[in-house]
Coordinates of C-alpha atoms in Angstrom, one line a residue:
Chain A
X23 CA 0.0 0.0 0.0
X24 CA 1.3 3.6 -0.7
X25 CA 1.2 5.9 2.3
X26 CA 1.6 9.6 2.0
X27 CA 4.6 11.3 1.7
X28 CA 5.4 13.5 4.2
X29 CA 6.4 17.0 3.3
X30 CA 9.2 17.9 5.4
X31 CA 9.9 21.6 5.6
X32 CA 13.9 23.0 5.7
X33 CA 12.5 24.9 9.1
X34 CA 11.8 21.4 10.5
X35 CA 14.7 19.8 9.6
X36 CA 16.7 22.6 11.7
X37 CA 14.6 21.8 14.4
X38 CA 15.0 18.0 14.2
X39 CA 19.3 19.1 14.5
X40 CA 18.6 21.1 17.5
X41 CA 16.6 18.8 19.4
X42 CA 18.9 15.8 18.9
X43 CA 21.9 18.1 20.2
X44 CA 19.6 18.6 23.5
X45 CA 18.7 14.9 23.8
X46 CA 22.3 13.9 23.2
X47 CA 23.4 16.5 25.8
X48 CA 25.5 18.5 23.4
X49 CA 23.1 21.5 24.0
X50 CA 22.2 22.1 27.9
X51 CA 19.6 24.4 30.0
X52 CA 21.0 27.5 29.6
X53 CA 23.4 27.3 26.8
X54 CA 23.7 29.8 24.0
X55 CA 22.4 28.9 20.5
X56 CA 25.3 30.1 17.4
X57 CA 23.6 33.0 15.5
X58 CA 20.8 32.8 13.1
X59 CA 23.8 33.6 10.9
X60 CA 26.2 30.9 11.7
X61 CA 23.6 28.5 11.7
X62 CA 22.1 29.2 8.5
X63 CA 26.3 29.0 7.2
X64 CA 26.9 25.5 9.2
X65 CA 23.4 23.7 8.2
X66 CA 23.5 25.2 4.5
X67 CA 19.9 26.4 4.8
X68 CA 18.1 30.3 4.0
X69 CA 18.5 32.6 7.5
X70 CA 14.6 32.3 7.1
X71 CA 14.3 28.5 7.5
X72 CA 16.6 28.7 10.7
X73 CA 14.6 31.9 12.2
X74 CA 11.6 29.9 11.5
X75 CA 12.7 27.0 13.4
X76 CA 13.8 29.0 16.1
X77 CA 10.9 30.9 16.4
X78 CA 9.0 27.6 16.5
X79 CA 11.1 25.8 19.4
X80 CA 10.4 29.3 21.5
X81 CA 6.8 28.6 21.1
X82 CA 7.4 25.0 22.2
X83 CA 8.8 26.2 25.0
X84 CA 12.7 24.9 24.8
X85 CA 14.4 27.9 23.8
X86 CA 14.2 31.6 24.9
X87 CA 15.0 34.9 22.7
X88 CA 16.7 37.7 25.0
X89 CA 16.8 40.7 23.1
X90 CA 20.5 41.8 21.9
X91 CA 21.5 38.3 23.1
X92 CA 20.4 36.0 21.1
X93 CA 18.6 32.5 21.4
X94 CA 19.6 30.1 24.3
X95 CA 18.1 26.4 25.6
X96 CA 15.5 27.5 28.6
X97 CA 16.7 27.0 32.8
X98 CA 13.6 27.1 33.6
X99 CA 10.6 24.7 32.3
X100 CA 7.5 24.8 35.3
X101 CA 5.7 27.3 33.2
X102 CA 5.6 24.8 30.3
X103 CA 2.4 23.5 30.7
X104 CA 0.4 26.6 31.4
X105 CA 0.2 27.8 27.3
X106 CA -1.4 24.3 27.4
X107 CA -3.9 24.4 29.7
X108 CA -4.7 27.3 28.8
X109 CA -5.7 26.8 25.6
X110 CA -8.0 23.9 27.3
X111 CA -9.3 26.3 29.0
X112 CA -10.0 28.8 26.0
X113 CA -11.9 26.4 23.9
X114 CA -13.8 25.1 26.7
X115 CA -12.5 21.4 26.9
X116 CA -12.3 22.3 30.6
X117 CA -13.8 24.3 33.3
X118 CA -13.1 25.3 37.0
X119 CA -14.5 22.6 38.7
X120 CA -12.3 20.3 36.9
X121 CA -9.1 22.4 37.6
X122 CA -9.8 22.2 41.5
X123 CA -10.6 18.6 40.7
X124 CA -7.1 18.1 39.3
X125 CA -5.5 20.2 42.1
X126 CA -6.7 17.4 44.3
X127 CA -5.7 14.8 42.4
X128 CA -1.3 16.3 42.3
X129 CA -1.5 17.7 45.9
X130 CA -2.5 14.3 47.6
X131 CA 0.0 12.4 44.9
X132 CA 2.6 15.1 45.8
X133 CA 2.3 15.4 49.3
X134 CA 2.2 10.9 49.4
X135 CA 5.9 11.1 47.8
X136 CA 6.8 14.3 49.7
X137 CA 6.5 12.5 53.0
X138 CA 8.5 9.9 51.8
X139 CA 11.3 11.9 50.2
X140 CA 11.3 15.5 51.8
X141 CA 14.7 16.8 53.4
X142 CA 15.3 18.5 56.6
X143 CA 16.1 21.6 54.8
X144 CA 12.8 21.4 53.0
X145 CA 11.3 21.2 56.3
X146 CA 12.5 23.9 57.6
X147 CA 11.7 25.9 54.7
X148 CA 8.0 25.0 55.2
X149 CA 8.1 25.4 58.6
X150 CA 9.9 29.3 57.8
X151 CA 6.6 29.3 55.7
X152 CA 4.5 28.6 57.8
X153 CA 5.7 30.8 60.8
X154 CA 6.0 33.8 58.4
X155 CA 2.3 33.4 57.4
X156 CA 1.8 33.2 61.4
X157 CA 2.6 36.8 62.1
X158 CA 1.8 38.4 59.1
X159 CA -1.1 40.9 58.6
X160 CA -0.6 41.9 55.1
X161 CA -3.2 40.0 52.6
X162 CA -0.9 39.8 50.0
X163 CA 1.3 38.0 51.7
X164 CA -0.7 35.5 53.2
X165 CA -1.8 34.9 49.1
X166 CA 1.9 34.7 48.4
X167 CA 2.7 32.3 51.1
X168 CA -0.1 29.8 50.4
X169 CA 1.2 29.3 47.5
X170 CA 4.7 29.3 48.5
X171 CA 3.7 26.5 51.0
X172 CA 1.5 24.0 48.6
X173 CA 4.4 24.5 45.7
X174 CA 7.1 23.5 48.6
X175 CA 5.5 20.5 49.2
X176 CA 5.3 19.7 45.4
X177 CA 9.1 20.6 45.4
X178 CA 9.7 18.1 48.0
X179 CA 8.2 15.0 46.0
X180 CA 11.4 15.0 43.7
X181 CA 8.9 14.5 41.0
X182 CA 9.5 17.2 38.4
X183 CA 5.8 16.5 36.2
X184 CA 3.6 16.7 39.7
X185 CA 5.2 20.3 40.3
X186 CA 4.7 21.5 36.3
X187 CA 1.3 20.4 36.3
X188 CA 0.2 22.0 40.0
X189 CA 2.2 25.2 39.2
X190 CA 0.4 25.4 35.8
X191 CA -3.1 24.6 38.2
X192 CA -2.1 27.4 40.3
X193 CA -2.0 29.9 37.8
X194 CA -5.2 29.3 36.0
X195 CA -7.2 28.8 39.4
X196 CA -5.7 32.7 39.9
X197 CA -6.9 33.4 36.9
X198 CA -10.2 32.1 36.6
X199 CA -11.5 32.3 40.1
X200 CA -9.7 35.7 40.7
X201 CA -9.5 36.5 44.1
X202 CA -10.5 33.6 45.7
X203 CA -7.5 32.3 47.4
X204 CA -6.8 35.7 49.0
X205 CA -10.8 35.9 50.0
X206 CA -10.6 32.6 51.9
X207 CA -7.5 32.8 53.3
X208 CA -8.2 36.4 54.9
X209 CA -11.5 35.2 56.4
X210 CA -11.2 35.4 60.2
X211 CA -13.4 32.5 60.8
X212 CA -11.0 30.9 58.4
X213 CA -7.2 32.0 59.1
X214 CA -7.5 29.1 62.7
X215 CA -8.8 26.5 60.6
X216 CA -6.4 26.5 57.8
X217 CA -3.1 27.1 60.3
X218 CA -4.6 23.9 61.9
X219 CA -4.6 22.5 58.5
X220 CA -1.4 23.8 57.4
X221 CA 0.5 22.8 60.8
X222 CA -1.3 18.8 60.2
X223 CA 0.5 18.9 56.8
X224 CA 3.8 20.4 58.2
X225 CA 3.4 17.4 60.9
X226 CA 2.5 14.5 59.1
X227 CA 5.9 15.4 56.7
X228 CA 8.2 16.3 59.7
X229 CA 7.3 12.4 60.8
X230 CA 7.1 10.9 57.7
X231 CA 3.5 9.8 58.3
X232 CA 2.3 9.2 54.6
X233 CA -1.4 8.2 55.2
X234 CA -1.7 11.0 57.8
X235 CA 0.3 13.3 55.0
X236 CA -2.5 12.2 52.5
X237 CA -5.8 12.7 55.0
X238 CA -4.3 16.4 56.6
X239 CA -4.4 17.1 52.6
X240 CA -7.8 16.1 51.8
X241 CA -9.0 17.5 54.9
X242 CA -7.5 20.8 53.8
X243 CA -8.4 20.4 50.2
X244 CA -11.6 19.4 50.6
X245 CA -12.5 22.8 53.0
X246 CA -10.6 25.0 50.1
X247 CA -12.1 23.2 47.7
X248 CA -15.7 24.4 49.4
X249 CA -15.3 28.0 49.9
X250 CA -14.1 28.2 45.9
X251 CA -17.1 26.2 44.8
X252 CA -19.3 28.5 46.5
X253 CA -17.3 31.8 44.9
X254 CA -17.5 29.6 41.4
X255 CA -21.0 29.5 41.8
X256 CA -21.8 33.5 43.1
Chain B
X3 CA 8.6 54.1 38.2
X4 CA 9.4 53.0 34.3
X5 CA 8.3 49.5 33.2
X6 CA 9.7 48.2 30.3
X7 CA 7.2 48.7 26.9
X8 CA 6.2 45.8 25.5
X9 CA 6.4 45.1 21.9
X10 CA 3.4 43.4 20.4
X11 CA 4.1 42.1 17.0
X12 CA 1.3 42.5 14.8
X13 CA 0.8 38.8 14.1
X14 CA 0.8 38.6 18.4
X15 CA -2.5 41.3 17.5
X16 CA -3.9 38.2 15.0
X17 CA -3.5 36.1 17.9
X18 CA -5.5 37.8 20.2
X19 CA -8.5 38.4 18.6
X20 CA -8.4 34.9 17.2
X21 CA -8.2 33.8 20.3
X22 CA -10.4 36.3 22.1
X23 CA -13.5 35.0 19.0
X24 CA -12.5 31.2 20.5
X25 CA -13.1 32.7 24.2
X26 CA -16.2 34.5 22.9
X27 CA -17.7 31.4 21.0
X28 CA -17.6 33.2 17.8
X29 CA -15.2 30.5 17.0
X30 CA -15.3 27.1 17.5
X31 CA -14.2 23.3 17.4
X32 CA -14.2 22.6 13.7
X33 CA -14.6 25.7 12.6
X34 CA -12.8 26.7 9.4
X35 CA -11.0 30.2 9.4
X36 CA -11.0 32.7 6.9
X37 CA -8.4 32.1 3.9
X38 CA -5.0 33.7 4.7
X39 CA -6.0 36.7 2.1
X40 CA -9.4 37.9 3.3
X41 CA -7.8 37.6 6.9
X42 CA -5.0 39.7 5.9
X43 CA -7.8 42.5 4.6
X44 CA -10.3 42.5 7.3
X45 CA -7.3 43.0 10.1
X46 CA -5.5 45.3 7.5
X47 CA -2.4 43.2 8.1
X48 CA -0.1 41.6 5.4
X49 CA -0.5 37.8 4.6
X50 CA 2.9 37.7 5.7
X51 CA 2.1 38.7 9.6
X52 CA -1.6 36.3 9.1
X53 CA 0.8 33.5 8.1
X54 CA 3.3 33.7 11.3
X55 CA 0.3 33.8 13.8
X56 CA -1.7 30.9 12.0
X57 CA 1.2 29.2 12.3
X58 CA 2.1 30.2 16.1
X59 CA -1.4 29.0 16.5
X60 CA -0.7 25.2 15.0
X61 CA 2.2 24.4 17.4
X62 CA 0.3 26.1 19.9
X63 CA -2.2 23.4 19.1
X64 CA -5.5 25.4 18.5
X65 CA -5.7 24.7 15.1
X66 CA -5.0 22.7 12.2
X67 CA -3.9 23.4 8.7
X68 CA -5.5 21.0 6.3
X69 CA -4.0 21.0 3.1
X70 CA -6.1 22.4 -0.1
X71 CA -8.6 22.9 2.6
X72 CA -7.5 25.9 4.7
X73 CA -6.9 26.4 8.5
X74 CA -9.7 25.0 11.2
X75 CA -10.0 25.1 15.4
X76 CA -9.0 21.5 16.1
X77 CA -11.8 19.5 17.2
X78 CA -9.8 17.0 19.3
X79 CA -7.5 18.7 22.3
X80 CA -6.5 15.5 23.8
X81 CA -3.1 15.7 22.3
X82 CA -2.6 18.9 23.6
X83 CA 0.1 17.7 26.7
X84 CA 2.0 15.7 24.6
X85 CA 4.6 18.0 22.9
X86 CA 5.3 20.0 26.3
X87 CA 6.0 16.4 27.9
X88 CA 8.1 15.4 25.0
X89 CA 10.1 18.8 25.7
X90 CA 10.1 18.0 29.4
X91 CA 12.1 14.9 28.4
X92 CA 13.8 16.1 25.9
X93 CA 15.8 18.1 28.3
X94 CA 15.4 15.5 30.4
X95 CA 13.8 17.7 33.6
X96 CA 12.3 14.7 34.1
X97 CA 12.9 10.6 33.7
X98 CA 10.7 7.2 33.0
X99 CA 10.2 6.5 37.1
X100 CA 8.7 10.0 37.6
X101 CA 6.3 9.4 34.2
X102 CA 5.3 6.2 36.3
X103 CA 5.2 7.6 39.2
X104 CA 2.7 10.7 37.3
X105 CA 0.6 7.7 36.3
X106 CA -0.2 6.2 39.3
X107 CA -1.0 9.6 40.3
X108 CA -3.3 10.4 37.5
X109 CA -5.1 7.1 37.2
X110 CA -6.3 6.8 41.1
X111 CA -7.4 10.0 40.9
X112 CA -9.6 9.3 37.9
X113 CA -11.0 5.6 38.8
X114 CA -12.1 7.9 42.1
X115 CA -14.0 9.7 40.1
X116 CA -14.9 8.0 37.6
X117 CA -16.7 5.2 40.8
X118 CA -18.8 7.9 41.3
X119 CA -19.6 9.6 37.8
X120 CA -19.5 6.1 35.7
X121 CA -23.1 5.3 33.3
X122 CA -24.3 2.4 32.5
X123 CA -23.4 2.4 28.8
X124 CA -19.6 3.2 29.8
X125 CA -19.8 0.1 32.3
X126 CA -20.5 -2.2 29.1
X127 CA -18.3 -0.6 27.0
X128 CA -15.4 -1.7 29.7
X129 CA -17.0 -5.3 30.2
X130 CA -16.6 -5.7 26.3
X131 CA -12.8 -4.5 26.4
X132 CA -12.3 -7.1 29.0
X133 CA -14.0 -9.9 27.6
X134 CA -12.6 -9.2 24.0
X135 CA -9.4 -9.1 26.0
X136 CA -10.3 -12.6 27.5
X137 CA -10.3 -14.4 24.2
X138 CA -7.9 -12.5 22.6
X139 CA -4.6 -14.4 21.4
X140 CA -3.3 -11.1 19.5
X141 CA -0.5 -10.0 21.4
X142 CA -1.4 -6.2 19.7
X143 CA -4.4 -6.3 20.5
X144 CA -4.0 -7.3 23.5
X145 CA -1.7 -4.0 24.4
X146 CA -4.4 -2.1 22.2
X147 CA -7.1 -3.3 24.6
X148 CA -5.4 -2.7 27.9
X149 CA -4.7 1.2 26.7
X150 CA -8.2 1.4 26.1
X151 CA -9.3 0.0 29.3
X152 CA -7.5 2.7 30.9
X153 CA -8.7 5.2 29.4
X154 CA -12.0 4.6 29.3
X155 CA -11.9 5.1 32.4
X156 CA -10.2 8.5 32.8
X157 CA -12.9 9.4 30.3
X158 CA -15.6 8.0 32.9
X159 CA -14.0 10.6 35.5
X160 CA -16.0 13.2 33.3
X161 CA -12.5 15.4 33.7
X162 CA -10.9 16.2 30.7
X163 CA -7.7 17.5 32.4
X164 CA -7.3 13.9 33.9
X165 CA -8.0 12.9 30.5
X166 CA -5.2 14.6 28.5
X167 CA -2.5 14.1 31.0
X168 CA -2.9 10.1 31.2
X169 CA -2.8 10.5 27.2
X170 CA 0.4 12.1 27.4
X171 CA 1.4 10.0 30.0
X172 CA 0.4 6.8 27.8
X173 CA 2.2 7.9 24.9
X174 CA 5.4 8.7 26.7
X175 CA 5.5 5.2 28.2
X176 CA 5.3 3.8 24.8
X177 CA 8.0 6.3 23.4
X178 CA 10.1 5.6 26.3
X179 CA 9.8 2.3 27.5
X180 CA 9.7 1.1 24.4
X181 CA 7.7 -2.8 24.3
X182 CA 6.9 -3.0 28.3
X183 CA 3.7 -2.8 28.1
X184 CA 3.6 -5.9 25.5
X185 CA 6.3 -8.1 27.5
X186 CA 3.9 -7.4 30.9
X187 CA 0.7 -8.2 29.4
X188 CA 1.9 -11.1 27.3
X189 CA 4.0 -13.2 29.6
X190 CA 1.9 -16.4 30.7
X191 CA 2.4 -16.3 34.6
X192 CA 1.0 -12.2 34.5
X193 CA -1.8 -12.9 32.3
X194 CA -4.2 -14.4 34.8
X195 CA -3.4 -11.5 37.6
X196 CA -4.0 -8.8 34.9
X197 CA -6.8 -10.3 34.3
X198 CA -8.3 -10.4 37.9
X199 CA -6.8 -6.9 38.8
X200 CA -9.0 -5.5 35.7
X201 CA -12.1 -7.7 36.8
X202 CA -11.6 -5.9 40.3
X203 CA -11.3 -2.4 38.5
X204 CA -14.1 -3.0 36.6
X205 CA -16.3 -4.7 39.7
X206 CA -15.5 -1.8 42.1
X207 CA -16.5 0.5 39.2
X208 CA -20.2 -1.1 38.9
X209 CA -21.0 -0.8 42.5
X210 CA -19.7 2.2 42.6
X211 CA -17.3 1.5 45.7
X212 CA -15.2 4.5 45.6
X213 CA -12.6 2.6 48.4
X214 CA -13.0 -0.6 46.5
X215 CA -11.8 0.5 42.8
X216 CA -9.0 3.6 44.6
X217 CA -7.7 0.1 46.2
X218 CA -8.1 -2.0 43.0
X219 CA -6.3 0.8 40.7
X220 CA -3.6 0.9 43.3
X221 CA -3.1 -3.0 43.3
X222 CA -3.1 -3.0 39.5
X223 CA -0.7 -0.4 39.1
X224 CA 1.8 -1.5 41.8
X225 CA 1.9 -4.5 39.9
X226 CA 2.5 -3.2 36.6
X227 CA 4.9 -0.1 37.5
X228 CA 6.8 -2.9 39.4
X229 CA 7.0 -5.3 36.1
X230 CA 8.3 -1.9 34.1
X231 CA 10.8 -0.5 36.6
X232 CA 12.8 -3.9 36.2
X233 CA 12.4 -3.2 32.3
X234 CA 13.8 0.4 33.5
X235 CA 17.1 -1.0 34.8
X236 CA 17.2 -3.5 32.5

């Protein structure tokens, strides 16, 4: 049987090079990319098929354009999944109930590896967290520290995917249920209850407890969860 | 204080207000956009800026370019994680134990949900899987049948999110650990304890014993992952 002949474009072909040179370690995180000029010389192809592929590989997400310094391989790639999602989110596939669905869903896998796998230094990072949140009266920062202490605990599972995905759920629950974090967390009825719940997290981690890691999570999850269902629905 | 000005391109401008007639509902799945030329007119913008943001919006993954046909909103978005994974190991931020580990994650999470949101006609659908399974001799279709098994069940969580990531997480598996999946489900003495583990998912599932099938998916998978890690080292 015939089957269709791919059409392979000169841009892709540039991007095929690149990519190999990352998997075979010859490019690393951080590592400046030749210019578009030396690469259109050493692959033989038109400046216009290589700032094509570059373009492309910066919309993928693997390489980064600084102005006046040219292209280089990301350091960074948590934000990679949030373009993503977003889109999800644009056309509809998805909705907010299903993004605090999937926030439960890492944060109880996280937090089940975390307390298997988290250091003393992560520890006492949370704990720092935790105890800054403690005295603080500015809003913001409770907000900032939240967020702080759920991504630590992500951190601490060693598992690079779980902290993409719940960093990419974090952004689009700020974006689409704007607000809300900061108006539950600022509640005074609320700011004893979620300490409590924090400090059971901190605890179950500091003694390596994974089934009480996994129910102080739920317990916490499932009251957060609440309050931004109702803000969903006013 | 200054802030930096940000330079929007005028194909970035396409972008938006494509995507703004997606967010709007103007546009949607299967939709077919404009040709390049009348695009070009009505946004008073050259073909050449048209072009670069129908094209940012392919690898973006919102549409499609059909050939002879023109440019459409996809109409399937399960594929969407997969290229951002790809990149994630590409660069290698992350490795095949924490795709496993990702799994295990995902997949309780969705036979949770899925014991509470499953119908009737997605319960027979699964019993068919398992009993084509049970008199299948095709190795291929045997692997065929087990992927389907799993994700007709994501799909009975009713959460696309869940969805799209086990589909990424599927494919990498395949692309990664190339065959495991075939040498698991194929050798005699695992055969029979698949078997059982699946008639326990799909059991738990019908009476909609959230414990029972969290417990069943766990069993299943600790099994499996087990089977693959020694494929990992090997």
């Amino acid at each position: 049987m015939f089957t269709p002949i791919k059409h392979t474009t000169v841009s892709e072909k540039v991007i095929e090079q690149i990519k190999e040179m990352v998997s075979k370690g010859d490019l690393k995180k951080g590592d400046k990319l030749p210019s578009e000029r030396k690469m259109a010389e050493n692959l033989q192809v038109s400046r216009t098929s290589v700032r094509e592929a570059l373009k492309e590989l910066e919309i993928m997400g693997l390489i980064e354009s600084k102005q006046g310094e040219g292209n280089f391989i990301k350091t960074s790639f948590e934000d990679i999944l949030l373009d993503p999602f977003s889109t999800i989110f644009l056309i509809k596939e998805s909705n907010a109930q299903e993004i605090l669905e999937l926030r439960n869903v890492i944060e109880k896998g996280s937090v089940i590896l975390a307390a298997e796998r988290i250091t003393s230094e992560e520890l006492k990072e949370i704990k720092e967290i935790l105890d800054t949140a403690d005295i603080s009266d500015s809003e913001d920062e409770l907000v900032k520290l939240d967020v702080i202490f759920h991504y630590k605990i992500a951190q601490s599972s060693k598992n690079f995917l779980l902290q993409s995905i719940l960093n990419a759920v974090s952004s689009l629950i700020e974006a689409s249920i704007k607000d809300t974090r900061k108006n539950i967390l600022v509640k005074k009825e609320h700011k004893d209850i979620i300490k409590k719940q924090h400090n059971n997290i901190y605890n179950a981690l500091k003694n390596q407890d994974i089934k009480a890691a996994e129910k102080a999570m739920s317990d916490h999850l499932e009251f957060v969860n609440n309050e931004m269902k109702k803000s969903i629905k006013n």
